[in-house]
Amino acid sequence: MDSKKLYQAITAAADNPSAPLLSPKEYGEYAELVSLINGLIAEKHRFEKEHQESINYIRSKIDQLLVTIGTAPLKPEELDDKTLLELDPIGVVADSFAQILEHLRDTNDSLNRTRKELEAVFESVGAGIIVVDTDMRLLAYNNGFRKIFLEGKDDVDPRGRYCRDIVCQEEMPPETCVFQKMIATGHSAMNFEWSYKDRYLSVLASPIRGEDNSISSGVILYQDITEQLQDKTELIEEKERLAITLRSIAEGVIALNMDNHITLMNEVAEKLTGYSQEEALGQQAEKIFWVVDQAIRNKALDLTGDLLNQHQSIGATVEGVLISREGEERLINASTGAIRDLKGSVTGAVIVFRDITEVKNLEKEIANARRLESMGILAGGIAHDFNNLLTGILGNISLAQITGDMDSRIAERLFKAEKACIRAKDLTQQLLTFAKGGSPVRKVMSIAELLRETSQFALRGTHINCRFDIVEDLWLTNVDEGQIGQVIHNLMLNAYQAMPEGGTITVLAENVTLESNNPYSLPMGRYINISVIDSGLGIPGEFLDKIFDPYFTTKQLGSGLGLASSYAIVKKHGGFISVQSMLGKGSTFSMLLPASDTELRPAEKQKKDTDTVLKLNAEKILVMDDDETILDFVASIFKHLGQEVTLVRDGREAVDLYRQALDGGEPFEVVILDLTVPGGMGGREALEELLRIDPAIKAIVSSGYSTDDAMATYREVGFMSAIPKPYRAQVLVQEINRVMQIKRPAMKKHF
Amino acid sequence: MNSISSPSRIEIDMRGQVCPSSLLIALEQTNAHKKALRAGETILKIKTDNRDATVTIPGTVMNMGYDCLVFKKPGYYEILIGVNLPGTVT
């Protein structure tokens, strides 16, 4: 055996642990060496086996570590034994593990911090909070919960108990249970307003989910909203109060934001602008609230610009014309103010405005009335003197006619003079009426017939149709028939003269009831409204203010007294007369007269003034008048009648003479007293004394200036008759004779 | 195995290599750059074609407190390890 062969056999046995060892016998002289080598090979194989076992142990421990840190074990092909030792996997995994522990520590710290924060939030939040399991057993609760549900029960530990035992105090969860709702829906559930004892709570249940996303428990939060609800209720009430206030005030209110857009509008503003709040909201103020200067009308007034731009508090108060959506114009007075927030910053503006059209009209009306009053005083004074003069003229003419034996040409002249005097008398009568001189001699009557008769009479011989629209049950009025007839006559003449082309006049009469604070400034109550509506030329605007002024006329032949006296008559009757007119469309004159509550009495029959032969049925007559013309005329009448008359110039003289005559046993049968004696005792005062002397006295009042109600209510004062000046001789004689026939009843009057 | 360092990124390309274990290399590098990674100064970017690594690496580094993102690229995967990585929930 050579050494080479031996080497190969040794190498083969050493490299392969499963190969049989060498047989020493086969190697002769090397047998001893081979035995030694066999021992070494066996030793090598044992070492190799142990090494592999160590490697496997390390690998298994690495895998164990890898699984411990949560990942997959190594696959043998991923890492050979050599690299395994070079890479130091145990060291790597150990370092990684150290990092995992560090991370866990950090996570724990963070969780602890979060837990403490949560605990602080849990306790400090202003609400009661509980955590319950899905069976609704309390797991945790905060102080807020104890305060609401366990006040005064400090020894009670609610943990582990059902929440319904403590909160709802019922055996089963109620239908309104938000937790059950949350469980059923899987989402947070809320009861916005839950009544608990005397409080209101909002209750919110929210789920807590586990790893598998299923609900593991829940949080229920109880918030006391009693104060909030009260505040809300108060806010709603306040809002409602404000809305009612805005609705009920007479002013229009519009609120604007900083962009000058409308944010609020009340009903009055809706009515005056013609836009509803819905339409106006968000619109530019000028589009809806179009106000122009009364004189310059081409540009809308900027009412709030200064407020919104310069941040002033109070804006200007202006008068202007508000033009509505339909083009209707109303005179308004508007004031503005800034709207500020709690910090005082301007957030908008408010415009408050009032319709002053009626007020302005009324102001004009009052000014007109004052002007008329002062003119009336003047006119009354003139009329008084003029009437006295007229009495002289008319009386003497009538005397001259009675005297007879005259040339027919003279008689003709006298007749014309008398006619002119009568026309002059009518004129002064109107002047007096206007001058408040004619206190109405009233009686309760239905005005319907008077309306028809007077209107038809006034339009006789014209081409004008008259249409009556008079309600059947027209209320009665207490009026002076003559005066109201005169008013109707005047109105009809006016209407007729305004219609040169002819046409139809409508006379309307209806019942109306006026509330207090009506635009006519009349007392509240029942009235009748009479309107005369023509379709004539209309009255220019600038004349409307003056139309009731005396001597104002647009007609060539007009006296200017017709409407002025109508105005005075209606006013004296406690009524109101007004006119509305549109050029080219016609005019409407309307008068309101108070309705009477009294029943209708049969009208007193007026005695006809007869011009028959004069015959006086009294022998002893006393006449008191301060005017020489009158006295002269009266003296002439009595002289013509062959009768004596005693004439005195003031009341004192009349009283003295009457007493003397009475004492002397030859009393005066009739006394005629002038009402007004400048600087002396007038008729009314004289009668008071005379009645004391002789309660059966027969006295007649005469005046051309009947500002004193005595002319209208002569009976109440104690006179038996009233003779307005001027009068004709026939009227004087007639009234004396009438009075002589009256038997004086026992006096009831006391002064 | 090539490794390119940059101030903000350490890139390890393990494509085409079966041995040694991608996970252990990733963990070794994460441990080695722990300080910079935790401070957010560095991001570890691993390129590998070992599909198992896209499960084992993220699972382990996330337990260690890192963010990990895996992107599928043509023929390989890109795995980013760091903190506050965009698109991760912290």
mmCIF file with all atom_site columns, C-alpha atoms in Angstrom, chain A residues 5 156 212 235 322 395 467 514 604 625 725 741 745:
data_model
loop_
_atom_site.group_PDB
_atom_site.id
_atom_site.type_symbol
_atom_site.label_atom_id
_atom_site.label_alt_id
_atom_site.label_comp_id
_atom_site.label_asym_id
_atom_site.label_entity_id
_atom_site.label_seq_id
_atom_site.pdbx_PDB_ins_code
_atom_site.Cartn_x
_atom_site.Cartn_y
_atom_site.Cartn_z
_atom_site.occupancy
_atom_site.B_iso_or_equiv
_atom_site.pdbx_formal_charge
_atom_site.auth_seq_id
_atom_site.auth_comp_id
_atom_site.auth_asym_id
_atom_site.auth_atom_id
_atom_site.pdbx_PDB_model_num
ATOM 1  C CA . LYS A 1 5   ? -3.815   5.504   -1.567  1.00 0.00 ? 5   LYS A CA 1
ATOM 2  C CA . VAL A 1 156 ? -73.658  55.781  46.860  1.00 0.00 ? 156 VAL A CA 1
ATOM 3  C CA . ASP A 1 212 ? -63.254  44.325  15.807  1.00 0.00 ? 212 ASP A CA 1
ATOM 4  C CA . LEU A 1 235 ? -85.254  85.478  23.038  1.00 0.00 ? 235 LEU A CA 1
ATOM 5  C CA . LEU A 1 322 ? -92.026  108.562 -0.869  1.00 0.00 ? 322 LEU A CA 1
ATOM 6  C CA . GLY A 1 395 ? -137.857 149.341 5.191   1.00 0.00 ? 395 GLY A CA 1
ATOM 7  C CA . ARG A 1 467 ? -128.000 110.640 -10.494 1.00 0.00 ? 467 ARG A CA 1
ATOM 8  C CA . LEU A 1 514 ? -115.948 107.607 12.405  1.00 0.00 ? 514 LEU A CA 1
ATOM 9  C CA . GLU A 1 604 ? -143.196 122.724 11.576  1.00 0.00 ? 604 GLU A CA 1
ATOM 10 C CA . ASP A 1 625 ? -132.114 149.640 18.782  1.00 0.00 ? 625 ASP A CA 1
ATOM 11 C CA . LYS A 1 725 ? -132.359 142.237 9.784   1.00 0.00 ? 725 LYS A CA 1
ATOM 12 C CA . GLN A 1 741 ? -151.667 135.698 19.900  1.00 0.00 ? 741 GLN A CA 1
ATOM 13 C CA . PRO A 1 745 ? -147.045 130.092 29.880  1.00 0.00 ? 745 PRO A CA 1
#
